Structure formats: structure tokens, C-alpha cells
Amino acid sequence: MKFDVVVIGGGPAGYPAAIRAAQNKLKVACVDEWKNFDGTYAFGGTCLNAGCIPSKALLESSELFLRAREEFATHGIGFGDLKLDLAAMQRRRASIVKTMTGGILALFKSNGVVGMQGHGRLLPGNQVEVAAPDGTKTLLTATDVVLASGSTPIRLKSVPHDGVHIVDSWNALEFDAVPKRLGVIGAGVIGLELGSVWRRLGSEVTMIEAVDQLLPMVDQTIAKEALRHFRKLGLDIKLGAKVSGATVNGDVVEVEYADAKGAQKLIVDKLVVAVGRRPFTEGLLAGGTGIEIDARGFIPVDEHCRTKVPHVWAVGDVVRGPMLAHKGKEEGVMVADLIAGRAAEVNYKVIPSVIYTAPEIAWVGQTEEEVKASGRAYKVGSFPFAASGRARAMEAGLGVTKIISAVDNDDILGIHIIGPMAGELIGEAVLAMEYSASTEDLQRTIHAHPTLSEALHEASLAVDKRAIDAFNR
Ligand SMILES: Cc1cc2nc3c(=O)[nH]c(=O)nc-3n(C[C@H](O)[C@H](O)[C@H](O)COP(=O)(O)OP(=O)(O)OC[C@H]3O[C@@H](n4cnc5c(N)ncnc54)[C@H](O)[C@@H]3O)c2cc1C
């Protein structure tokens, strides 16, 4: 079969590449091998099946449960016994995932993309061999091939995964009972989100993090505030604690780790290993394709996602840069436009990051630590959500918005938010930075009252000590 473009991988990097290529009037196939625990195949990759979407479904449900338990009375809302129906919560999660992954098939159909379920392997000469689940092999030839094979959780040899007691993030999204004691190795983004879900539903959660600082990539004003809130939620976060091994003993897991005080032992019912993800390229490349894999397992590409081999591109988690769905999506779309001869690029300096805890954390641009290290003169403005009428009305007055601006030309260098709906609020910050808005531009932009977005406005005013609704320090 002959195509203009064959995409290997149907996750958030691969499927948008396929759709955009088809919108560019190219003949496109997208091959994906994702298989769910129930044996069904689905497009959407990690993000839709085992990552972004199911985690957010459970974060939403568990947050509502927590608020019903601890906050509704403050609003004057009372009810009888609060019950948790985890099976129903999990059915909701599964049904959202099914709707979203099914939606990709519908999008493929309406754009004329041929979706193929099976394993794709790049052969020399831009050919792709597809092995279907029933073993049938089909040979595809393509003018351009896009590799979007994604990533997989890192496993620790000394903590042997069994999928029941010692699990990865995917297993931890599908627990059918709330573990009494949950251990999480790694207090990064995924560990914190999963730890939050199960803590809110009643688990005693202990998180063991090797680094002695929480979220080192986050602006430290925000990270320090986050640590306070997470500990208040009851997450027992142990920093500077290194796990040396774990063993399943009957129905419990014994975890050995060392911290500043020496050797320690932790006993839990389930242990989640959330120490990061690595690029996934197993079985992707036949010999002689000319595609290299670097020491860390990534496929090397240039800033336009070109590999060393003409007409072979690579996008998403399998290439350098943050492992984020939206970064992969923009790379996929860029590549599909470049293949069609259009101009396209990704602005890697303005990629937002969000941690969907409560309060949420979101940021774009440089942290204060990075700006300080760069030597550029800067000023900082911040605004606490405690001073936001809307946040107060939402019973969500925790957190702060912080803007870092350049002294020389008033450029916005970074915006960092911890607080309600931070992940939504960061959209305005991204737009401002993408269009090179100055701090004064933000100051002169009218924000509706009472909204959470006023926090951005007031923080921009605070940069020049002209905030109206907060003390200027
Ligand atoms: C618990 C969790 C929560 C997350 N939450 C967020 C979030 O909130 N926001 C965010 O931006 N990111 C989040 N992520 C990260 C996000 O899921 C990834 O960045 C994103 O999925 C990467 O997209 P991708 O298309 O590059 O790879 P993937 O989504 O991994 O997709 C790759 C696809 O290619 C298929 N494949 C691989 N090799 C082959 C082959 N040879 N033949 C055929 N098919 C193949 C795989 O089966 C898979 O379906 C989360 C991740 C996890 C684990």
C-alpha cells in the first residue's frame, strides 16, 4: 500500500500529525499498537489511555469527594452519610477514556486518515511493516514517515514490578479498592497527582523522593508553598530519601530506603513507582534505516523534528524536550505542515506546564532561580489568591500568582501560579508571552471582575508596586 505519510504511533503527538497531514491533502496512515488491560486496542497513546485523561478524571472525582467531606458544611450544605463508590468512579473514568479514544477514530474517518491497529516497524527506504494483532503483515511505502512511539515508565531493578503490589502509574489509575497504605517512589508531577487522588479517597500516602527539594524544576517560591499544602493534605513527603529495594511479603510491600537519619523501612499495601519515563523505541527500527538512538534512548532530531534520514521525522516523548502531550501535539502538527511545504515551527520557550494537584500549579517561561542565574536584572510582582474575591467565593483562597519581568525592556520572563484553576489561568500567560506582551501590556488589559484572572492583572501591577487590591511590598 502506498501513502504520502505514515505515522507510527497514535498518541497525542502521532494522531494530530496524521490529521494535519490529511488536512494538507496528503494520503495518510497512522499505525498504533496500544492494547488496554481488557485486551481492547485503542488510539490515543499514553495520554488518553493511561495518562492525562484518566488521571484528570480521578483527580476531579477525588477532589469532589474531599470537598464534600471537608468543605460543603462551610457552604451550608449538609447531607447524610457520605459514601464512596469507587467502582462507579472507575466506571466514569473508563467511560471518559473510551469516549475520547473513540473520538480519534471518528476524527480519522472525517479527515480521511487510514487508522491501522498493529505494530509498525520502519524498514530502510521509508517502508513500514505493519504486524496486525492477528499476525498478518502489511507493507506500506511512504514518501515521509513520522515516528511517534512515545515513552514508557522507568522501572527500578531493585523494586520489581508485579502489577499487583508493586505497580506503575497506569496500574495505579485502575485500583479497584482504596489501598489502606500507599507508598509512592518519586514526588514528581505524576507521583504527586496519583498520591493526591488516593490520599483524598482515604489512603495513608507516603512519598519517597531522592532529591532533597520538592519539584526542583518549579519556581521555588511556588514549590515551597506547594510542599506546605501537600503536607497539610496529609501527603507524607520524605525528601532526600533514597530507596534501595522493595519486596512483596504476603500481602504487603516492604520498602527499604535511607534518609539523613540512616536506614529506614516502610510497609505499605501498594507501592507505585513514579520515577519518570523513558523514550520507547522497542521493535521500532529494522536494521539499516540509518536512524540513531542516543545514550538516553531518544531519537535525535533538529528543531524541526527532522532525523538524520531525509523524510523521516520524530515527534513527542520519543524526542528531546519536556514529555508533555501538548508539546508532542505541536511537534506533530509542525511536521505535517513542513511535509506539505508550509512554514511551521514550535516555540520551545513558551511551553506551559501544569500539575493538577489542589491547589494546581502552572507556569510558563523562566523561574526566578533561572533568571537570577542568567544575570539579567529583573523585578517580581505577586498577588495572593487570598485577596481575590472570586477565589474567596470559591473557598479557594490558597496560593499566589507571580510574574517575573525584565528591568531593561519590561519583557515578561516567567509567570508562575499556584492556586485555583492555575492550569486554565496559565493560558493567558502563554498567549501574552507568545505575542511578546510587556508587563505594561498586561497591566493595561481589562480583566473581568470578579474572576480568578484578575490575579494575573494584579500581579502585573505589583511588578511596579502598583497593585490595587493587595499590599505592595
Ligand atoms: C499518569 C500520567 C499523567 C500524565 N498527565 C499529563 C498531563 O496532564 N498533561 C500532559 O501534557 N502530559 C501528561 N502526561 C504525559 C503524556 O501522557 C505524554 O507526554 C504523551 O502521551 C506523549 O505523547 P506521544 O504521542 O509522544 O506518546 P504516547 O502517548 O506514549 O503514544 C505513543 C503511541 O505509540 C504506540 N507505539 C509505540 N511504538 C509503536 C510501534 N512500533 N508500532 C505501533 N505503535 C507504537 C504506543 O502504543 C502508543 O499508543 C501524563 C503521563 C502519565 C503517565
Short mmCIF file of C-alpha atoms and ligand atoms in Angstrom, two decimals:
data_model
loop_
_atom_site.label_atom_id
_atom_site.label_comp_id
_atom_site.label_asym_id
_atom_site.label_seq_id
_atom_site.Cartn_x
_atom_site.Cartn_y
_atom_site.Cartn_z
CA MET A 1 0.00 0.00 0.00
CA LYS A 2 1.30 3.46 -0.90
CA PHE A 3 0.89 6.57 1.25
CA ASP A 4 2.31 10.08 1.27
CA VAL A 5 2.76 9.92 5.05
CA VAL A 6 2.84 7.00 7.50
CA VAL A 7 2.79 7.86 11.20
CA ILE A 8 3.95 5.19 13.67
CA GLY A 9 2.22 5.86 17.00
CA GLY A 10 -1.28 7.22 17.56
CA GLY A 11 -0.73 9.17 20.80
CA PRO A 12 -1.08 12.97 21.20
CA ALA A 13 1.99 13.53 19.01
CA GLY A 14 1.17 10.99 16.29
CA TYR A 15 -2.57 11.37 15.75
CA PRO A 16 -2.51 15.19 15.30
CA ALA A 17 0.37 14.72 12.81
CA ALA A 18 -1.83 12.31 10.85
CA ILE A 19 -4.88 14.57 10.95
CA ARG A 20 -2.96 17.71 9.93
CA ALA A 21 -1.20 15.83 7.11
CA ALA A 22 -4.61 14.69 5.81
CA GLN A 23 -5.92 18.28 6.11
CA ASN A 24 -2.94 19.18 3.90
CA LYS A 25 -4.44 16.84 1.26
CA LEU A 26 -1.89 14.08 1.76
CA LYS A 27 -2.72 10.36 1.80
CA VAL A 28 -2.05 9.26 5.38
CA ALA A 29 -1.94 6.10 7.51
CA CYS A 30 -1.47 6.05 11.29
CA VAL A 31 -0.35 2.78 12.91
CA ASP A 32 -0.77 2.13 16.63
CA GLU A 33 -0.37 -0.92 18.86
CA TRP A 34 -1.80 0.32 22.20
CA LYS A 35 -3.57 -2.55 23.99
CA ASN A 36 -5.59 -1.96 27.16
CA PHE A 37 -5.70 -4.29 30.20
CA ASP A 38 -9.03 -5.66 28.92
CA GLY A 39 -7.41 -6.68 25.61
CA THR A 40 -9.02 -3.93 23.50
CA TYR A 41 -6.93 -1.81 21.13
CA ALA A 42 -7.27 1.97 21.18
CA PHE A 43 -5.71 5.06 19.64
CA GLY A 44 -4.68 7.93 21.91
CA GLY A 45 -1.46 6.52 23.39
CA THR A 46 -0.40 7.01 26.99
CA CYS A 47 -2.17 10.34 27.32
CA LEU A 48 -5.71 9.22 26.56
CA ASN A 49 -5.50 5.64 27.82
CA ALA A 50 -3.20 5.73 30.84
CA GLY A 51 -2.08 9.30 31.47
CA CYS A 52 -3.51 12.81 31.15
CA ILE A 53 -7.18 11.94 30.76
CA PRO A 54 -7.80 9.08 33.23
CA SER A 55 -5.67 10.84 35.86
CA LYS A 56 -7.67 14.04 35.48
CA ALA A 57 -10.95 12.10 35.68
CA LEU A 58 -9.88 10.62 39.03
CA LEU A 59 -8.40 13.90 40.27
CA GLU A 60 -11.75 15.57 39.64
CA SER A 61 -13.80 12.82 41.32
CA SER A 62 -11.50 12.54 44.32
CA GLU A 63 -11.38 16.33 44.79
CA LEU A 64 -15.20 16.45 44.79
CA PHE A 65 -15.24 13.67 47.39
CA LEU A 66 -12.77 15.55 49.58
CA ARG A 67 -14.66 18.82 49.24
CA ALA A 68 -17.96 17.12 50.04
CA ARG A 69 -16.35 15.70 53.17
CA GLU A 70 -14.46 18.75 54.36
CA GLU A 71 -15.82 21.88 52.74
CA PHE A 72 -19.52 21.57 51.92
CA ALA A 73 -20.54 22.29 55.53
CA THR A 74 -18.77 25.68 55.22
CA HIS A 75 -21.09 26.46 52.31
CA GLY A 76 -24.06 25.49 54.48
CA ILE A 77 -24.63 22.25 52.60
CA GLY A 78 -25.35 19.21 54.69
CA PHE A 79 -26.27 15.67 53.75
CA GLY A 80 -26.49 12.22 55.28
CA ASP A 81 -23.64 9.75 55.23
CA LEU A 82 -21.04 10.44 52.58
CA LYS A 83 -20.24 7.25 50.71
CA LEU A 84 -17.50 6.41 48.26
CA ASP A 85 -18.50 4.16 45.35
CA LEU A 86 -15.06 3.53 43.84
CA ALA A 87 -16.46 1.13 41.25
CA ALA A 88 -18.72 3.90 39.91
CA MET A 89 -15.83 6.38 39.99
CA GLN A 90 -13.70 3.96 37.98
CA ARG A 91 -16.54 3.29 35.52
CA ARG A 92 -16.76 7.03 34.92
CA ARG A 93 -13.01 7.20 34.32
CA ALA A 94 -13.14 4.29 31.88
CA SER A 95 -16.12 5.72 30.03
CA ILE A 96 -14.41 9.12 29.56
CA VAL A 97 -11.33 7.35 28.19
CA LYS A 98 -13.46 5.23 25.84
CA THR A 99 -15.32 8.27 24.51
CA MET A 100 -12.10 10.20 23.93
CA THR A 101 -10.20 7.36 22.24
CA GLY A 102 -13.25 6.52 20.12
CA GLY A 103 -13.30 10.19 19.13
CA ILE A 104 -9.90 9.78 17.46
CA LEU A 105 -11.30 7.09 15.17
CA ALA A 106 -14.17 9.44 14.27
CA LEU A 107 -11.68 12.25 13.56
CA PHE A 108 -9.58 9.90 11.40
CA LYS A 109 -12.70 8.97 9.44
CA SER A 110 -13.80 12.55 8.87
CA ASN A 111 -10.28 13.58 7.76
CA GLY A 112 -9.68 10.50 5.62
CA VAL A 113 -6.80 9.08 7.71
CA VAL A 114 -6.38 5.29 7.48
CA GLY A 115 -6.03 4.07 11.08
CA MET A 116 -4.29 0.71 11.42
CA GLN A 117 -4.00 -1.24 14.64
CA GLY A 118 -0.75 -3.21 14.95
CA HIS A 119 2.97 -2.92 15.39
CA GLY A 120 4.80 -0.62 12.98
CA ARG A 121 8.46 -1.13 12.09
CA LEU A 122 10.47 1.24 9.94
CA LEU A 123 12.42 -0.54 7.21
CA PRO A 124 15.16 1.02 5.06
CA GLY A 125 13.84 3.11 2.18
CA ASN A 126 10.88 4.64 4.04
CA GLN A 127 8.88 1.45 4.13
CA VAL A 128 6.83 0.47 7.16
CA GLU A 129 5.92 -3.09 8.01
CA VAL A 130 2.69 -3.38 9.99
CA ALA A 131 2.09 -6.56 12.02
CA ALA A 132 -1.63 -6.73 12.87
CA PRO A 133 -2.77 -8.31 16.18
CA ASP A 134 -3.72 -11.49 14.23
CA GLY A 135 -0.15 -11.73 12.91
CA THR A 136 -0.92 -10.58 9.34
CA LYS A 137 1.83 -8.39 7.92
CA THR A 138 1.28 -5.49 5.52
CA LEU A 139 3.98 -3.48 3.80
CA LEU A 140 3.40 0.26 3.46
CA THR A 141 5.53 2.60 1.38
CA ALA A 142 5.60 6.28 2.22
CA THR A 143 7.22 9.45 0.98
CA ASP A 144 7.52 10.63 4.61
CA VAL A 145 7.45 8.68 7.86
CA VAL A 146 6.75 10.22 11.27
CA LEU A 147 7.98 8.28 14.32
CA ALA A 148 5.79 8.98 17.38
CA SER A 149 6.32 5.91 19.54
CA GLY A 150 6.19 7.81 22.84
CA SER A 151 7.51 6.74 26.21
CA THR A 152 7.09 4.14 28.93
CA PRO A 153 7.51 4.23 32.74
CA ILE A 154 11.04 3.75 34.11
CA ARG A 155 11.26 0.64 36.27
CA LEU A 156 13.74 0.09 39.10
CA LYS A 157 15.58 -3.24 39.18
CA SER A 158 15.62 -3.24 42.98
CA VAL A 159 11.85 -2.67 43.08
CA PRO A 160 10.50 -5.48 40.88
CA HIS A 161 7.19 -4.61 39.22
CA ASP A 162 4.48 -7.26 39.62
CA GLY A 163 1.46 -5.18 38.54
CA VAL A 164 -0.41 -6.05 41.75
CA HIS A 165 1.56 -4.85 44.78
CA ILE A 166 4.40 -3.02 43.07
CA VAL A 167 2.85 -1.06 40.24
CA ASP A 168 3.35 1.74 37.72
CA SER A 169 1.23 4.84 37.11
CA TRP A 170 -1.12 3.00 34.75
CA ASN A 171 -1.93 0.28 37.33
CA ALA A 172 -2.37 2.98 39.97
CA LEU A 173 -5.14 4.57 37.90
CA GLU A 174 -7.08 1.32 37.87
CA PHE A 175 -7.02 0.20 41.54
CA ASP A 176 -10.37 -1.41 42.43
CA ALA A 177 -10.03 -0.68 46.15
CA VAL A 178 -8.55 2.22 48.08
CA PRO A 179 -5.21 0.97 49.46
CA LYS A 180 -5.00 1.49 53.22
CA ARG A 181 -1.30 2.35 52.98
CA LEU A 182 0.12 3.58 49.69
CA GLY A 183 3.79 4.18 49.00
CA VAL A 184 4.90 6.29 46.05
CA ILE A 185 8.51 6.36 44.92
CA GLY A 186 9.08 9.75 43.30
CA ALA A 187 7.39 13.04 44.24
CA GLY A 188 7.39 14.42 40.70
CA VAL A 189 4.35 15.50 38.72
CA ILE A 190 2.86 12.02 38.17
CA GLY A 191 3.64 10.84 41.73
CA LEU A 192 2.03 13.93 43.28
CA GLU A 193 -1.11 13.64 41.14
CA LEU A 194 -1.56 9.93 41.92
CA GLY A 195 -0.68 10.42 45.60
CA SER A 196 -3.30 13.20 45.79
CA VAL A 197 -6.04 11.03 44.26
CA TRP A 198 -5.60 8.16 46.72
CA ARG A 199 -4.97 10.42 49.73
CA ARG A 200 -8.25 12.24 49.08
CA LEU A 201 -10.03 8.90 48.90
CA GLY A 202 -8.61 7.83 52.25
CA SER A 203 -5.19 6.17 51.76
CA GLU A 204 -2.31 6.93 54.08
CA VAL A 205 0.19 8.08 51.47
CA THR A 206 3.97 8.12 51.95
CA MET A 207 6.04 9.59 49.14
CA ILE A 208 9.75 8.88 48.97
CA GLU A 209 11.76 11.34 46.90
CA ALA A 210 15.52 11.04 46.34
CA VAL A 211 16.10 14.77 45.72
CA ASP A 212 16.10 16.90 48.87
CA GLN A 213 13.93 19.61 47.30
CA LEU A 214 10.33 19.28 46.04
CA LEU A 215 9.82 19.96 42.33
CA PRO A 216 13.28 21.42 41.54
CA MET A 217 12.14 22.49 38.06
CA VAL A 218 9.40 24.72 39.54
CA ASP A 219 9.96 28.30 40.76
CA GLN A 220 10.95 27.74 44.37
CA THR A 221 8.50 30.29 45.85
CA ILE A 222 5.76 28.15 44.34
CA ALA A 223 7.37 24.78 45.16
CA LYS A 224 7.82 25.72 48.84
CA GLU A 225 4.20 26.81 49.10
CA ALA A 226 3.15 23.57 47.35
CA LEU A 227 5.05 21.43 49.86
CA ARG A 228 3.17 23.13 52.71
CA HIS A 229 -0.23 22.50 51.10
CA PHE A 230 0.55 18.90 50.14
CA ARG A 231 1.71 18.08 53.67
CA LYS A 232 -1.48 19.68 55.02
CA LEU A 233 -3.49 17.38 52.75
CA GLY A 234 -1.75 14.55 54.57
CA LEU A 235 0.81 13.51 51.97
CA ASP A 236 3.81 12.32 53.98
CA ILE A 237 6.54 13.56 51.62
CA LYS A 238 10.03 12.37 52.54
CA LEU A 239 12.68 14.38 50.70
CA GLY A 240 16.30 13.31 50.31
CA ALA A 241 15.24 9.68 50.79
CA LYS A 242 16.72 7.02 48.51
CA VAL A 243 15.03 3.67 48.00
CA SER A 244 17.41 0.71 47.93
CA GLY A 245 14.88 -2.07 47.42
CA ALA A 246 11.37 -3.39 47.94
CA THR A 247 9.99 -6.89 48.43
CA VAL A 248 6.49 -8.26 48.44
CA ASN A 249 5.89 -10.20 51.63
CA GLY A 250 2.48 -11.87 51.64
CA ASP A 251 0.02 -9.05 51.05
CA VAL A 252 2.31 -6.15 51.89
CA VAL A 253 5.33 -4.46 50.36
CA GLU A 254 8.39 -3.77 52.47
CA VAL A 255 10.33 -0.79 51.21
CA GLU A 256 13.87 -0.06 52.28
CA TYR A 257 15.23 3.44 51.96
CA ALA A 258 17.84 5.69 53.51
CA ASP A 259 17.46 9.32 54.55
CA ALA A 260 19.57 11.76 56.56
CA LYS A 261 18.83 9.74 59.70
CA GLY A 262 20.03 6.44 58.18
CA ALA A 263 18.37 3.22 57.01
CA GLN A 264 14.55 3.18 57.15
CA LYS A 265 11.77 0.69 56.43
CA LEU A 266 8.25 1.37 55.23
CA ILE A 267 5.42 -1.15 54.99
CA VAL A 268 2.61 -0.45 52.52
CA ASP A 269 -0.19 -2.33 50.79
CA LYS A 270 0.63 -0.95 47.32
CA LEU A 271 3.76 0.71 46.03
CA VAL A 272 3.70 2.95 42.97
CA VAL A 273 6.97 3.51 41.13
CA ALA A 274 6.74 7.00 39.61
CA VAL A 275 10.38 7.87 38.95
CA GLY A 276 9.95 9.16 35.42
CA ARG A 277 9.51 7.92 31.89
CA ARG A 278 11.93 6.87 29.16
CA PRO A 279 11.54 7.05 25.39
CA PHE A 280 10.05 3.90 23.85
CA THR A 281 11.60 2.53 20.63
CA GLU A 282 11.43 -1.24 21.10
CA GLY A 283 10.97 -3.01 17.75
CA LEU A 284 10.53 0.33 16.00
CA LEU A 285 13.56 0.26 13.72
CA ALA A 286 14.75 -2.53 11.44
CA GLY A 287 18.49 -2.69 10.74
CA GLY A 288 19.86 -0.32 8.13
CA THR A 289 17.34 2.53 8.49
CA GLY A 290 20.11 4.98 9.46
CA ILE A 291 18.09 6.30 12.43
CA GLU A 292 20.16 6.61 15.59
CA ILE A 293 19.13 6.34 19.23
CA ASP A 294 21.11 8.46 21.70
CA ALA A 295 22.56 7.35 25.05
CA ARG A 296 19.33 8.24 26.86
CA GLY A 297 17.16 6.37 24.36
CA PHE A 298 15.83 9.40 22.44
CA ILE A 299 15.77 9.70 18.64
CA PRO A 300 17.97 12.74 17.86
CA VAL A 301 16.19 15.45 15.84
CA ASP A 302 16.78 19.10 14.90
CA GLU A 303 14.50 21.98 15.95
CA HIS A 304 12.06 20.98 13.20
CA CYS A 305 11.95 17.33 14.33
CA ARG A 306 13.95 16.07 11.32
CA THR A 307 16.02 12.94 11.99
CA LYS A 308 19.32 12.36 10.20
CA VAL A 309 17.48 10.42 7.47
CA PRO A 310 15.70 12.53 4.84
CA HIS A 311 11.90 12.30 5.03
CA VAL A 312 11.93 10.56 8.42
CA TRP A 313 10.72 12.73 11.30
CA ALA A 314 10.27 12.05 15.02
CA VAL A 315 7.96 13.84 17.47
CA GLY A 316 6.62 13.72 21.04
CA ASP A 317 8.06 11.89 24.05
CA VAL A 318 10.50 9.92 21.87
CA VAL A 319 12.48 13.12 21.18
CA ARG A 320 14.16 15.72 23.44
CA GLY A 321 12.18 18.30 25.38
CA PRO A 322 9.50 18.09 28.04
CA MET A 323 7.41 14.90 27.99
CA LEU A 324 4.09 16.71 27.62
CA ALA A 325 1.12 15.92 25.41
CA HIS A 326 0.74 19.49 24.11
CA LYS A 327 4.43 19.72 23.20
CA GLY A 328 4.09 16.50 21.18
CA LYS A 329 0.90 17.73 19.53
CA GLU A 330 2.52 20.95 18.32
CA GLU A 331 5.51 18.99 17.01
CA GLY A 332 3.21 16.61 15.13
CA VAL A 333 1.29 19.49 13.55
CA MET A 334 4.53 21.33 12.67
CA VAL A 335 5.97 18.28 10.93
CA ALA A 336 2.77 17.65 8.96
CA ASP A 337 2.84 21.26 7.75
CA LEU A 338 6.54 21.12 6.86
CA ILE A 339 5.97 17.90 4.88
CA ALA A 340 3.28 19.74 2.91
CA GLY A 341 5.72 22.57 2.17
CA ARG A 342 4.20 25.07 4.61
CA ALA A 343 6.17 27.19 7.07
CA ALA A 344 5.89 25.93 10.65
CA GLU A 345 7.76 25.98 13.92
CA VAL A 346 7.35 25.27 17.63
CA ASN A 347 8.25 27.98 20.13
CA TYR A 348 10.01 25.81 22.71
CA LYS A 349 10.49 28.83 25.00
CA VAL A 350 6.77 29.17 25.62
CA ILE A 351 5.55 25.70 26.59
CA PRO A 352 3.25 25.72 29.63
CA SER A 353 3.49 23.10 32.38
CA VAL A 354 0.66 22.20 34.75
CA ILE A 355 0.49 19.99 37.84
CA TYR A 356 -3.15 19.10 38.53
CA THR A 357 -2.92 18.92 42.31
CA ALA A 358 -5.02 21.06 44.66
CA PRO A 359 -4.04 23.80 44.54
CA GLU A 360 -2.97 23.47 40.92
CA ILE A 361 0.47 24.59 39.84
CA ALA A 362 1.15 26.09 36.40
CA TRP A 363 3.97 28.01 34.85
CA VAL A 364 5.49 29.27 31.63
CA GLY A 365 8.89 30.80 30.94
CA GLN A 366 11.81 31.08 33.34
CA THR A 367 11.79 30.55 37.09
CA GLU A 368 13.23 33.26 39.35
CA GLU A 369 16.21 30.96 40.01
CA GLU A 370 16.88 30.70 36.25
CA VAL A 371 16.57 34.45 35.69
CA LYS A 372 18.88 35.13 38.64
CA ALA A 373 21.46 32.68 37.24
CA SER A 374 21.25 34.38 33.81
CA GLY A 375 22.40 37.65 35.40
CA ARG A 376 19.58 39.70 33.85
CA ALA A 377 18.15 42.40 36.10
CA TYR A 378 14.53 41.58 36.97
CA LYS A 379 11.60 42.62 39.10
CA VAL A 380 8.91 40.44 40.63
CA GLY A 381 5.24 41.09 41.27
CA SER A 382 2.93 38.72 43.07
CA PHE A 383 -0.69 38.59 44.13
CA PRO A 384 -2.16 36.18 46.69
CA PHE A 385 -5.44 34.41 45.91
CA ALA A 386 -6.45 35.27 49.49
CA ALA A 387 -7.03 38.80 48.13
CA SER A 388 -9.16 37.61 45.19
CA GLY A 389 -12.90 37.96 45.76
CA ARG A 390 -13.67 35.19 43.29
CA ALA A 391 -11.20 32.79 44.89
CA ARG A 392 -12.70 33.56 48.32
CA ALA A 393 -16.20 32.96 46.95
CA MET A 394 -14.97 29.61 45.66
CA GLU A 395 -13.47 28.79 49.09
CA ALA A 396 -10.16 28.58 47.21
CA GLY A 397 -8.07 31.42 48.61
CA LEU A 398 -4.81 29.48 48.76
CA GLY A 399 -1.88 30.26 46.51
CA VAL A 400 -0.25 33.07 44.63
CA THR A 401 0.41 34.39 41.11
CA LYS A 402 3.95 35.57 40.45
CA ILE A 403 5.27 37.47 37.44
CA ILE A 404 8.95 37.98 36.70
CA SER A 405 9.76 40.90 34.38
CA ALA A 406 12.94 42.25 32.83
CA VAL A 407 14.10 45.62 34.17
CA ASP A 408 15.63 46.70 30.82
CA ASN A 409 12.65 46.33 28.47
CA ASP A 410 9.68 45.22 30.65
CA ASP A 411 9.56 41.79 28.92
CA ILE A 412 7.67 39.10 30.79
CA LEU A 413 10.26 36.42 31.61
CA GLY A 414 8.12 33.96 33.53
CA ILE A 415 4.67 33.54 35.07
CA HIS A 416 4.14 31.09 37.93
CA ILE A 417 0.84 30.26 39.57
CA ILE A 418 -0.20 28.05 42.45
CA GLY A 419 -3.90 28.32 43.10
CA PRO A 420 -7.39 27.54 41.85
CA MET A 421 -7.64 26.73 38.12
CA ALA A 422 -3.96 27.61 37.63
CA GLY A 423 -3.92 25.31 34.59
CA GLU A 424 -6.62 27.40 32.92
CA LEU A 425 -5.18 30.76 34.03
CA ILE A 426 -1.79 29.95 32.52
CA GLY A 427 -3.39 30.12 29.04
CA GLU A 428 -3.49 33.92 29.25
CA ALA A 429 0.15 33.97 30.37
CA VAL A 430 1.17 31.77 27.43
CA LEU A 431 -0.68 34.00 24.98
CA ALA A 432 0.93 37.10 26.45
CA MET A 433 4.41 35.62 26.20
CA GLU A 434 3.81 34.12 22.73
CA TYR A 435 2.89 37.61 21.49
CA SER A 436 5.80 39.20 23.40
CA ALA A 437 3.49 41.29 25.57
CA SER A 438 5.24 43.55 28.06
CA THR A 439 4.24 43.72 31.70
CA GLU A 440 2.63 47.07 30.92
CA ASP A 441 0.50 45.40 28.22
CA LEU A 442 -0.88 43.06 30.89
CA GLN A 443 -1.37 45.99 33.26
CA ARG A 444 -3.44 47.81 30.61
CA THR A 445 -5.60 44.78 29.76
CA ILE A 446 -9.06 44.85 31.34
CA HIS A 447 -9.90 41.70 33.31
CA ALA A 448 -13.50 40.92 34.25
CA HIS A 449 -14.46 41.21 37.92
CA PRO A 450 -14.74 39.06 39.90
CA THR A 451 -12.61 36.44 38.14
CA LEU A 452 -9.54 34.46 39.03
CA SER A 453 -7.79 36.05 36.05
CA GLU A 454 -7.65 39.33 37.98
CA ALA A 455 -4.78 37.69 39.89
CA LEU A 456 -2.65 37.93 36.73
CA HIS A 457 -3.66 41.56 36.28
CA GLU A 458 -2.88 42.47 39.88
CA ALA A 459 0.42 40.55 39.82
CA SER A 460 1.45 42.52 36.72
CA LEU A 461 0.61 45.76 38.56
CA ALA A 462 2.54 44.52 41.58
CA VAL A 463 5.66 44.24 39.41
CA ASP A 464 5.73 48.08 39.57
CA LYS A 465 4.36 48.19 43.12
CA ARG A 466 1.03 49.50 41.81
CA ALA A 467 -1.30 46.65 42.78
CA ILE A 468 -4.69 47.97 43.82
CA ASP A 469 -6.15 45.06 45.75
CA ALA A 470 -3.08 43.95 47.72
CA PHE A 471 -0.29 45.49 49.76
CA ASN A 472 2.72 46.48 47.63
CA ARG A 473 5.86 45.33 49.38
C1 LIG B 1 -0.18 9.30 34.70
C2 LIG B 1 0.24 10.30 33.63
C3 LIG B 1 -0.34 11.54 33.60
C4 LIG B 1 0.02 12.45 32.61
N1 LIG B 1 -0.58 13.67 32.61
C5 LIG B 1 -0.24 14.57 31.66
C6 LIG B 1 -0.89 15.83 31.61
O1 LIG B 1 -1.77 16.12 32.41
N2 LIG B 1 -0.54 16.69 30.64
C7 LIG B 1 0.44 16.38 29.73
O2 LIG B 1 0.74 17.22 28.87
N3 LIG B 1 1.07 15.20 29.76
C8 LIG B 1 0.75 14.28 30.69
N4 LIG B 1 1.36 13.07 30.70
C9 LIG B 1 2.40 12.81 29.67
C10 LIG B 1 1.74 12.47 28.34
O3 LIG B 1 0.92 11.35 28.51
C11 LIG B 1 2.81 12.21 27.28
O4 LIG B 1 3.66 13.33 27.21
C12 LIG B 1 2.18 11.99 25.93
O5 LIG B 1 1.29 10.90 25.96
C13 LIG B 1 3.25 11.74 24.87
O6 LIG B 1 2.65 11.58 23.63
P1 LIG B 1 3.32 10.69 22.48
O7 LIG B 1 2.33 10.67 21.38
O8 LIG B 1 4.68 11.17 22.21
O9 LIG B 1 3.48 9.23 23.10
P2 LIG B 1 2.42 8.20 23.70
O10 LIG B 1 1.24 8.90 24.24
O11 LIG B 1 3.20 7.31 24.57
O12 LIG B 1 1.91 7.41 22.43
C14 LIG B 1 2.74 6.58 21.67
C15 LIG B 1 1.87 5.54 20.99
O13 LIG B 1 2.66 4.84 20.04
C16 LIG B 1 2.39 3.44 20.14
N5 LIG B 1 3.56 2.74 19.63
C17 LIG B 1 4.82 2.74 20.12
N6 LIG B 1 5.63 2.01 19.31
C18 LIG B 1 4.85 1.57 18.31
C19 LIG B 1 5.10 0.76 17.17
N7 LIG B 1 6.33 0.32 16.88
N8 LIG B 1 4.07 0.48 16.35
C20 LIG B 1 2.82 0.94 16.61
N9 LIG B 1 2.54 1.71 17.67
C21 LIG B 1 3.54 2.02 18.50
C22 LIG B 1 2.15 3.25 21.64
O14 LIG B 1 1.44 2.04 21.87
C23 LIG B 1 1.31 4.49 21.95
O15 LIG B 1 -0.04 4.26 21.67
C24 LIG B 1 1.00 12.12 31.65
C25 LIG B 1 1.58 10.85 31.66
C26 LIG B 1 1.21 9.95 32.64
C27 LIG B 1 1.83 8.58 32.63
#
